[in-house]
CSV table of C-alpha atoms in Angstrom, one decimal:
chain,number,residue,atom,x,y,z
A,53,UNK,CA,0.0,0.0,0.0
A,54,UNK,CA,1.3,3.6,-1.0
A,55,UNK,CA,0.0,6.9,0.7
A,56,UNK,CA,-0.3,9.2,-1.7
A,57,UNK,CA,-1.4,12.0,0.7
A,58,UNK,CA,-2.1,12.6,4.4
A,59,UNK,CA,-3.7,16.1,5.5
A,60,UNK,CA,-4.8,14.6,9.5
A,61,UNK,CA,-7.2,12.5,9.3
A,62,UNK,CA,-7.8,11.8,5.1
A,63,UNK,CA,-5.7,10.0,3.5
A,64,UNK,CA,-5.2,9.2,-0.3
A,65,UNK,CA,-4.2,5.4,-1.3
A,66,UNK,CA,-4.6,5.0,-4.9
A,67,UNK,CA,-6.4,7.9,-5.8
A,68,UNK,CA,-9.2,7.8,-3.5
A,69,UNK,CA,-9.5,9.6,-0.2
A,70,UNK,CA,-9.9,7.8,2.7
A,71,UNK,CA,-10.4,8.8,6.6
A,72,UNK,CA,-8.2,6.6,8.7
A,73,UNK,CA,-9.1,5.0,12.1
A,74,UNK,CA,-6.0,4.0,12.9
A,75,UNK,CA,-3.6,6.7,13.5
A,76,UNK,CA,-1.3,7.7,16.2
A,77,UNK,CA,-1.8,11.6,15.8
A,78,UNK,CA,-4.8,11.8,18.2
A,79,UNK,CA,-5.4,15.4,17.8
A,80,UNK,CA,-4.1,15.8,14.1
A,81,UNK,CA,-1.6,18.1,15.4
A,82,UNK,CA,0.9,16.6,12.2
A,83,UNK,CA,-2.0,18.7,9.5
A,84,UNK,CA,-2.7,21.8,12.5
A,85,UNK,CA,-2.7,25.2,10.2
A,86,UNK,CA,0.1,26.8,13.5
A,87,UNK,CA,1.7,23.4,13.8
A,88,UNK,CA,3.0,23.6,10.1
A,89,UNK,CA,3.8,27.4,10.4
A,90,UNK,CA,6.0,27.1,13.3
A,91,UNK,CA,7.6,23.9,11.1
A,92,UNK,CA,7.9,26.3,8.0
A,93,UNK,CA,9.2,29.4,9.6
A,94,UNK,CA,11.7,26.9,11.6
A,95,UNK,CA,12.9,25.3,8.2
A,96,UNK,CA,13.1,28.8,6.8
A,97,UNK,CA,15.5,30.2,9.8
A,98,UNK,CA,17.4,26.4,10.3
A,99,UNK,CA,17.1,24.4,6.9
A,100,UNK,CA,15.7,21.1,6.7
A,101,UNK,CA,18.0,19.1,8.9
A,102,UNK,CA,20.4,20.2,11.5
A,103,UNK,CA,23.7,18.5,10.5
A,104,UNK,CA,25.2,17.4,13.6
A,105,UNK,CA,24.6,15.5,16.8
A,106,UNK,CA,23.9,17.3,19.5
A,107,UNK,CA,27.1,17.9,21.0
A,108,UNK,CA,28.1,19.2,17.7
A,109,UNK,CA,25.8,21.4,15.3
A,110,UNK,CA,22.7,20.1,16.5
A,111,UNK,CA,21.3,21.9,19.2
A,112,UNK,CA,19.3,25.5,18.5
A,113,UNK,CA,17.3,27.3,20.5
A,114,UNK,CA,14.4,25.3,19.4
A,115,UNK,CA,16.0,21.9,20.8
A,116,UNK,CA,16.6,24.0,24.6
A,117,UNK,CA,12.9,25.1,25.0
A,118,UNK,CA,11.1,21.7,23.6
A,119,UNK,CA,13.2,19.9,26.1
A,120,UNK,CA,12.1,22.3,28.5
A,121,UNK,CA,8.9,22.4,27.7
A,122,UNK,CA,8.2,18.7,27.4
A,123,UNK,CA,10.0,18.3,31.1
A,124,UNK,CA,7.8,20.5,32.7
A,125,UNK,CA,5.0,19.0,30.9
A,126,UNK,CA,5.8,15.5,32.9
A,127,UNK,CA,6.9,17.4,35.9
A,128,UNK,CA,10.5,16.6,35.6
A,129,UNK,CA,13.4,18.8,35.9
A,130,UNK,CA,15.0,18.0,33.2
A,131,UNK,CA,14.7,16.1,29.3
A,132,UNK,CA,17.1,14.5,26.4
A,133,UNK,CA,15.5,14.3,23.5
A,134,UNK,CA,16.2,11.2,20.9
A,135,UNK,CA,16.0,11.0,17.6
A,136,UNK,CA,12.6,8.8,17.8
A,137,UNK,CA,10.8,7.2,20.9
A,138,UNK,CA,12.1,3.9,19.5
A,139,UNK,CA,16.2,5.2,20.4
A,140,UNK,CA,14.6,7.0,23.5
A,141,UNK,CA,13.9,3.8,25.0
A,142,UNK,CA,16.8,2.0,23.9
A,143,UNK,CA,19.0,4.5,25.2
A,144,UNK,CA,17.7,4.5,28.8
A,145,UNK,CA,17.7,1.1,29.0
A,146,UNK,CA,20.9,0.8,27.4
A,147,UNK,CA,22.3,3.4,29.9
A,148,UNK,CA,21.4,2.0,33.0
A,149,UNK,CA,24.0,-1.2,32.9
A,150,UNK,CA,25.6,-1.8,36.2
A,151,UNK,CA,26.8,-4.6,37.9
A,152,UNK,CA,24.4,-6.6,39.9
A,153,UNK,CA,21.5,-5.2,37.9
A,154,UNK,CA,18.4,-7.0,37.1
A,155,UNK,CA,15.4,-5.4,34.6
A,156,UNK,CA,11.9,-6.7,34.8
A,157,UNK,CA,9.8,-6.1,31.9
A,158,UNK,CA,6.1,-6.5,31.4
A,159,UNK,CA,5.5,-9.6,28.6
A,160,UNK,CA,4.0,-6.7,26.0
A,161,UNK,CA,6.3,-4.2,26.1
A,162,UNK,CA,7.1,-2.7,23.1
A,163,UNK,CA,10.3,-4.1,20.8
A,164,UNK,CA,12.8,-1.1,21.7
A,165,UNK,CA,12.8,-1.9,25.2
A,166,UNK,CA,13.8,-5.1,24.8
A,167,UNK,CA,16.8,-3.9,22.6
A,168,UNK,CA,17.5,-1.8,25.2
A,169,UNK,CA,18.0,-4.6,27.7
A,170,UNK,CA,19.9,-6.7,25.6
A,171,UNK,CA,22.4,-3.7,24.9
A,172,UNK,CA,22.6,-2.8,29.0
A,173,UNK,CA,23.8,-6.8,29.2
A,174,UNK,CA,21.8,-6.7,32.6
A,175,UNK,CA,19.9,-9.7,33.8
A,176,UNK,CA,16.0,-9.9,32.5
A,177,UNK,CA,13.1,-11.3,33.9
A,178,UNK,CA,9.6,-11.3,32.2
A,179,UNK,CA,6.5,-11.0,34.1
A,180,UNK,CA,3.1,-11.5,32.2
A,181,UNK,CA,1.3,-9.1,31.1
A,182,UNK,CA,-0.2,-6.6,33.8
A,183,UNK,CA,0.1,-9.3,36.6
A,184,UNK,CA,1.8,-7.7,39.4
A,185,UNK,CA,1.6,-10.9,41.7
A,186,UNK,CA,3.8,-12.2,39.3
A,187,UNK,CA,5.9,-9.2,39.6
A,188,UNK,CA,5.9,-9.3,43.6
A,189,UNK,CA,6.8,-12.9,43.1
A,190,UNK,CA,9.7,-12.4,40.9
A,191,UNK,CA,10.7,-9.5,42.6
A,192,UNK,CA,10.5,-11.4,46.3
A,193,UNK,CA,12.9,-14.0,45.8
A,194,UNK,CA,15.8,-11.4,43.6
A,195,UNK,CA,18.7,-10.9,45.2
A,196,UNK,CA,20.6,-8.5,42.7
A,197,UNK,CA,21.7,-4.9,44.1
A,198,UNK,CA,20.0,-3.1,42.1
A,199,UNK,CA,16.3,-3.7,40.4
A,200,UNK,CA,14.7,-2.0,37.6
A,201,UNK,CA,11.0,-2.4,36.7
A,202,UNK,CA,10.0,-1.1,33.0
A,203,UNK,CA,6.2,-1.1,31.5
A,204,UNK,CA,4.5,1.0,28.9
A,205,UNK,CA,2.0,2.8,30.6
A,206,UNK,CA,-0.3,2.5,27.6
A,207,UNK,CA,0.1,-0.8,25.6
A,208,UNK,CA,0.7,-0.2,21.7
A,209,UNK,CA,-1.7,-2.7,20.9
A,210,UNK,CA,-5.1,-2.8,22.7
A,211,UNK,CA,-4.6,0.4,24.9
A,212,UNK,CA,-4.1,-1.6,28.5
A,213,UNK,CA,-3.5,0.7,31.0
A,214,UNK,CA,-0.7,-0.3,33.6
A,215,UNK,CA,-1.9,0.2,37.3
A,216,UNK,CA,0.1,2.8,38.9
A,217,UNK,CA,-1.0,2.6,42.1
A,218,UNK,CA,0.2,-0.9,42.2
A,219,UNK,CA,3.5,-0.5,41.1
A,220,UNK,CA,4.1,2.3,43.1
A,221,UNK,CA,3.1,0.4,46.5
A,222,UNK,CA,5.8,-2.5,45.0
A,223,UNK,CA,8.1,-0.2,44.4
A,224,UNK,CA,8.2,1.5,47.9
A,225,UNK,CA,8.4,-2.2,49.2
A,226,UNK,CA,11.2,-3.1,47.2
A,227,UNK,CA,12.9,-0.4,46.1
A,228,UNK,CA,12.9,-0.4,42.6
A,229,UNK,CA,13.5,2.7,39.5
A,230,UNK,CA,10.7,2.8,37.5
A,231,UNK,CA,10.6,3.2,33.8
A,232,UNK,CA,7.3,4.0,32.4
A,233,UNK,CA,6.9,4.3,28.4
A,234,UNK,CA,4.4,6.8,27.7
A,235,UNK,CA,4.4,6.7,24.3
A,236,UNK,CA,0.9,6.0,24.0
A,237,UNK,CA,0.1,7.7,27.4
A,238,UNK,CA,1.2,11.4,26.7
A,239,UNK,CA,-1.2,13.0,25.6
A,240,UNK,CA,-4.1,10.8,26.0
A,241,UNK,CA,-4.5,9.7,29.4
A,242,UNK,CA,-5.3,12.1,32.3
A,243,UNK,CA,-7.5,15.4,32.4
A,244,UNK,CA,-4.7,17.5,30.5
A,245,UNK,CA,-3.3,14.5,28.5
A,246,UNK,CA,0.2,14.1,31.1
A,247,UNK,CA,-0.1,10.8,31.4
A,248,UNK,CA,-0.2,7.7,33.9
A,249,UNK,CA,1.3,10.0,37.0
A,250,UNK,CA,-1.9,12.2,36.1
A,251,UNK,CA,-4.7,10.1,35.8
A,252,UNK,CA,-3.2,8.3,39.4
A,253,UNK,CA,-2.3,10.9,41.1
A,254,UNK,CA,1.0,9.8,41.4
A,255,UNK,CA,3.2,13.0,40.2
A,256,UNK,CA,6.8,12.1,40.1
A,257,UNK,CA,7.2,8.6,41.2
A,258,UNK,CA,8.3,7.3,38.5
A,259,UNK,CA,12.3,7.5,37.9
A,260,UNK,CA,12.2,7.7,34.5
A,261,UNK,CA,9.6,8.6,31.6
A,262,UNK,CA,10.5,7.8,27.8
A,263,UNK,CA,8.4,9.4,25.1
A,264,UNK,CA,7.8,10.5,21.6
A,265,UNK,CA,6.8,13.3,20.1
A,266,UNK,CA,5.5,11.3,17.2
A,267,UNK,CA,2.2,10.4,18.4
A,268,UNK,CA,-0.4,12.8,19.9
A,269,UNK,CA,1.8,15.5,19.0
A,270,UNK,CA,2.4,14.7,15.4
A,271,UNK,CA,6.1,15.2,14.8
A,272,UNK,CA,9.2,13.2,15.1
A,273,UNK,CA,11.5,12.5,17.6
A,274,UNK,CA,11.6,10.8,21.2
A,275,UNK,CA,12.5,12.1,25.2
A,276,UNK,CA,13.4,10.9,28.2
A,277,UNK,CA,12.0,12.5,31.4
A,278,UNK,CA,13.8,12.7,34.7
A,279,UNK,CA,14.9,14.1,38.3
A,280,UNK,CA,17.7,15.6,40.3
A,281,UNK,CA,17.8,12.0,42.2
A,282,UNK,CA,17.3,9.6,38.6
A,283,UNK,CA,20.2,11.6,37.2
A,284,UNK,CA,22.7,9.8,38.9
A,285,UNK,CA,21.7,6.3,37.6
A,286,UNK,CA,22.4,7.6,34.1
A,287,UNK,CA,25.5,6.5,32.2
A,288,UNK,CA,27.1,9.0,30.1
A,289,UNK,CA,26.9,9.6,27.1
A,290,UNK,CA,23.5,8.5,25.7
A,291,UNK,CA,25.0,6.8,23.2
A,292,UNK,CA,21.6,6.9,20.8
A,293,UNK,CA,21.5,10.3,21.4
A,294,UNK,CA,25.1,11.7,21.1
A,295,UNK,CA,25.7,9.9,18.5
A,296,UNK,CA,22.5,10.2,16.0
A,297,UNK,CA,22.4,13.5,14.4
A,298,UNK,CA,19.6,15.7,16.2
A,299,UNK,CA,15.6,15.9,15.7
A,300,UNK,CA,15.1,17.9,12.4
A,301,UNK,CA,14.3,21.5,13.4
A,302,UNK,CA,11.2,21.9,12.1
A,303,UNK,CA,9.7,18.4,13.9
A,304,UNK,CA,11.4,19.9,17.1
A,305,UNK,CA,9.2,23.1,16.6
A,306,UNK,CA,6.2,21.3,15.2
A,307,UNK,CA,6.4,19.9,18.9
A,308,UNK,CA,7.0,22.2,21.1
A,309,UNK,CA,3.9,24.2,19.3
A,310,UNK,CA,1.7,21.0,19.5
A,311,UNK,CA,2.2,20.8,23.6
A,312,UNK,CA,1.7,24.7,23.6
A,313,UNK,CA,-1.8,24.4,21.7
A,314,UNK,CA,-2.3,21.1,24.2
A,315,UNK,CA,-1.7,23.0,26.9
A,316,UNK,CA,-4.1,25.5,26.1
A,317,UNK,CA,-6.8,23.1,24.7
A,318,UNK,CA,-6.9,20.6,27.1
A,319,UNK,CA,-11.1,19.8,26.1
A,320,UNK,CA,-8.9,18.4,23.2
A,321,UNK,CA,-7.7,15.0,25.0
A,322,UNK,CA,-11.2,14.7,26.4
A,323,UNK,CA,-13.2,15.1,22.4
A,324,UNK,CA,-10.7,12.1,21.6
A,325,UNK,CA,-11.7,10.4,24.6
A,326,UNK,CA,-15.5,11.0,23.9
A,327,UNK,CA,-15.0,9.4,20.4
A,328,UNK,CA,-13.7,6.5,20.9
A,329,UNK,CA,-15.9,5.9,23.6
A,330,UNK,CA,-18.2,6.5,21.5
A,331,UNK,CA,-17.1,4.1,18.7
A,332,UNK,CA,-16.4,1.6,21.2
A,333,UNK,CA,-20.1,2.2,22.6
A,334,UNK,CA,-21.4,1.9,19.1
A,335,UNK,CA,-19.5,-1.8,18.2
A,336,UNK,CA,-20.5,-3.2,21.5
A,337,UNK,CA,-24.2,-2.7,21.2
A,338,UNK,CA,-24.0,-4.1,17.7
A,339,UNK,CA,-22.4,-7.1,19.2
A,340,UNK,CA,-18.9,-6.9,17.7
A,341,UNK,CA,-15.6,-8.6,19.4
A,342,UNK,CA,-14.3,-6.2,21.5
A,343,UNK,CA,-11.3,-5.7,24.0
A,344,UNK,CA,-12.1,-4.0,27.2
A,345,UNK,CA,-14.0,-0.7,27.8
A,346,UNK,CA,-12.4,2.4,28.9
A,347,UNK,CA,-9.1,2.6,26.2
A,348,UNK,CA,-8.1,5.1,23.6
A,349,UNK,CA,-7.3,1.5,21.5
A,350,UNK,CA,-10.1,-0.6,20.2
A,351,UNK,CA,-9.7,-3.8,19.0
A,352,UNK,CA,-12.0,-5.9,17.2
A,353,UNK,CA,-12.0,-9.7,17.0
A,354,UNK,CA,-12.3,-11.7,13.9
A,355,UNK,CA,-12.2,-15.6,13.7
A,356,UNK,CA,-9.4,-15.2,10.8
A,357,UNK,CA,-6.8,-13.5,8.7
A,358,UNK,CA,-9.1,-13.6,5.7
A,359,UNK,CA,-11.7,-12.5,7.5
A,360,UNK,CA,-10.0,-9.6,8.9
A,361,UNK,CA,-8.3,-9.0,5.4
A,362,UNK,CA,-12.3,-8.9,3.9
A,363,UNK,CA,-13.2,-6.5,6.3
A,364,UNK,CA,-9.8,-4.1,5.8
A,365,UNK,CA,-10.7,-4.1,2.1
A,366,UNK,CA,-14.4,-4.0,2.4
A,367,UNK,CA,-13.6,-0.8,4.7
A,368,UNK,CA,-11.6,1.0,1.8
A,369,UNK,CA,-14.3,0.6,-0.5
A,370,UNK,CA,-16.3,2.4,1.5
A,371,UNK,CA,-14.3,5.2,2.5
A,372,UNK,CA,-12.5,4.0,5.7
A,373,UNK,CA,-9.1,2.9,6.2
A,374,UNK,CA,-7.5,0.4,9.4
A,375,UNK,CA,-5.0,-1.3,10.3
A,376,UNK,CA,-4.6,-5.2,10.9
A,377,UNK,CA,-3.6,-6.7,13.8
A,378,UNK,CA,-2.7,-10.0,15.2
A,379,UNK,CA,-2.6,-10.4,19.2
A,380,UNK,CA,-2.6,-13.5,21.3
A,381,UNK,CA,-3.1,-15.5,18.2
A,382,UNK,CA,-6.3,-13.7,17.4
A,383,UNK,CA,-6.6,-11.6,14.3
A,384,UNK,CA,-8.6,-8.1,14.2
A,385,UNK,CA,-8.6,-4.3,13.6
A,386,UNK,CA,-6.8,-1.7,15.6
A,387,UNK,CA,-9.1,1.1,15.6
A,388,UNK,CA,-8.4,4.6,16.9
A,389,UNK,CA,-10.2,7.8,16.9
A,390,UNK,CA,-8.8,11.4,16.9
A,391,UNK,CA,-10.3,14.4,18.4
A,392,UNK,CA,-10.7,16.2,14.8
A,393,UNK,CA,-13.3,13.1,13.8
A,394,UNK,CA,-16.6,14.4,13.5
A,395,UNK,CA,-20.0,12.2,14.9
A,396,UNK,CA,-20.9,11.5,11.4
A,397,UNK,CA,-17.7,10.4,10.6
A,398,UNK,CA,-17.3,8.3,13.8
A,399,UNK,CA,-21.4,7.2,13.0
A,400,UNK,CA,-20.9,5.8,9.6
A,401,UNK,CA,-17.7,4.1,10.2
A,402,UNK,CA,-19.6,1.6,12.9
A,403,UNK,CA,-22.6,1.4,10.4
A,404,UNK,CA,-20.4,0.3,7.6
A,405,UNK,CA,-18.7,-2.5,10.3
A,406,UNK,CA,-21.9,-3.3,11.3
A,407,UNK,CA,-23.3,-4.1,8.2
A,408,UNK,CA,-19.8,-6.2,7.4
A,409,UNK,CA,-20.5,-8.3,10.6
A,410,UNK,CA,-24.0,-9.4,9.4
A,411,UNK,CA,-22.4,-10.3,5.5
């Protein structure tokens, strides 16, 4: 498949227009009218790329205040920001190889923290998915010096929320860092879209918070998030950070002018919330396969690849486009709504997989 076009939420795959329901850029910030002119007037002033790593040529002005800004959007004191989310992650983890060091990652996290494991050369234990008495388990009978625990506080896949509170009352037990992936959290989750430590409650207890810019704020490039205290457990350098040439200036200021409209607009993270909810309310009742209630993620259920490859095609005639997914050996749709999708929209999506559930 070839995009020919993307302006938010259309897109254009062989000639025809299509409105996706399965994109990443919840608020469309990658197609917002100021989001684009702070990109434009940032190429104009910087160029298109910014020809060095950061220690070299490739910090600006631009680079200082979105790492600000993004750090004081997740309470921190400080940010690094990564060339995607993807060497974000793999950098932290990478970086936080000691001696007598064990990581325990949730069975879903996503790919990069893995990576980042393997490159720190630490120990690794896997607990399943969300099950913190497995966790507690695991953890009870370590005996390394130092323990790390590392979840996505938003799962990539179906939207699973990780519980906080949980983890935190673990982690004063055993006295763990924390590493929470909020890729799919910033943004989305809590009453002004900060994230896990928002909708908890729970302001600064985790050590560490990757992110990317490339999601709910529609740009490129990844961050890590951290305190006076975390800073210590941080090798030097960041290897995929010092050594990648830096974010593009005009995705760094595309960023740092999506969390500045954010901030302002927080109704926005609660219009995306209302439509998915609202597409997930809609499926339900018309007695489609669904994962749980209450995520930014839906998932629905088919009994095969070919029937989930029908439906995908089916969709595209009609005007729609989603992506496939396979989870748990179960094939299905991952569905997504932004906060620029209109009722209609949102209406005649579910009437046209309603109709291709009866077929």
């Amino acid at each position: 498949m070839l995009i020919e076009s993307r302006k938010a939420k259309y897109i254009t795959v062989d000639g025809r227009e299509l409105i996706i329901f399965s994109s990443n850029d919840y608020f469309g910030f990658s197609y917002h009218p100021d989001v684009i002119k702070a990109a434009l007037l940032a190429m104009e002033k910087y160029g298109c790329g910014t020809g060095g790593a950061p220690g070299t040529s490739g910090t600006t002005d631009i680079h200082i205040k979105l790492a600000k800004s993004i750090a004081e959007f997740k309470h921190r004191p400080y940010a690094v920001l990564f060339p995607s989310g993807y060497s974000a992650n793999v950098g932290l983890h990478q970086s936080l190889a000691y001696e007598n060091t064990i990581i325990f990652s949730d069975q879903r996290n996503h790919p990069s923290a893995g990576d980042g494991i393997k490159l720190s050369s630490c120990d690794k234990k896997v607990y399943k998915h969300r099950d913190y008495d497995n966790l507690e388990e695991l953890l009870s009978n370590d005996k390394h010096q130092r323990r790390i625990v590392t979840t996505c506080s938003v799962f990539t896949i179906d939207g699973a929320v990780t519980d906080l509170k949980r983890l935190v009352e673990l982690k004063e037990k055993y006295g763990f860092l924390l590493i929470l992936d909020e890729a799919h959290a910033t943004g989305c989750i809590g009453e002004t879209g900060r994230g896990l430590e928002e909708v908890y409650h729970l302001e600064g207890k985790a050590d560490f918070i990757m992110g990317t810019f490339s999601k709910a704020f529609g740009s490129q490039g990844g961050f890590i998030a951290y305190s006076d205290e975390s800073s210590k457990y941080l090798k030097k350098p960041l290897r995929p950070m010092s050594y990648s040439t830096s974010i593009a200036t005009p995705s760094a200021a595309a960023s740092l002018e999506a969390i500045k409209i954010l901030r302002s607009n927080p109704d926005m993270v609660a219009k995306m919330r209302e439509n998915i909810t609202r597409i997930h309310t809609k499926l339900q009742k018309d007695g489609l396969s669904l994962n749980e209630p209450g995520r930014h993620i839906v998932n629905i259920y088919y009994e095969s690849e070919q029937k989930t490859s029908s439906i995908v095609d089916k969709l595209k005639q009609n005007g729609f486009f989603v992506v496939p997914i396979n989870i748990d050996d179960r094939s299905g749709l991952r569905i997504t709504a932004m906060s620029v999708h209109t009722n209609h929209e949102i209406d005649g999506f579910c009437k046209i997989l309603k109709e291709l559930e009866t077929k």
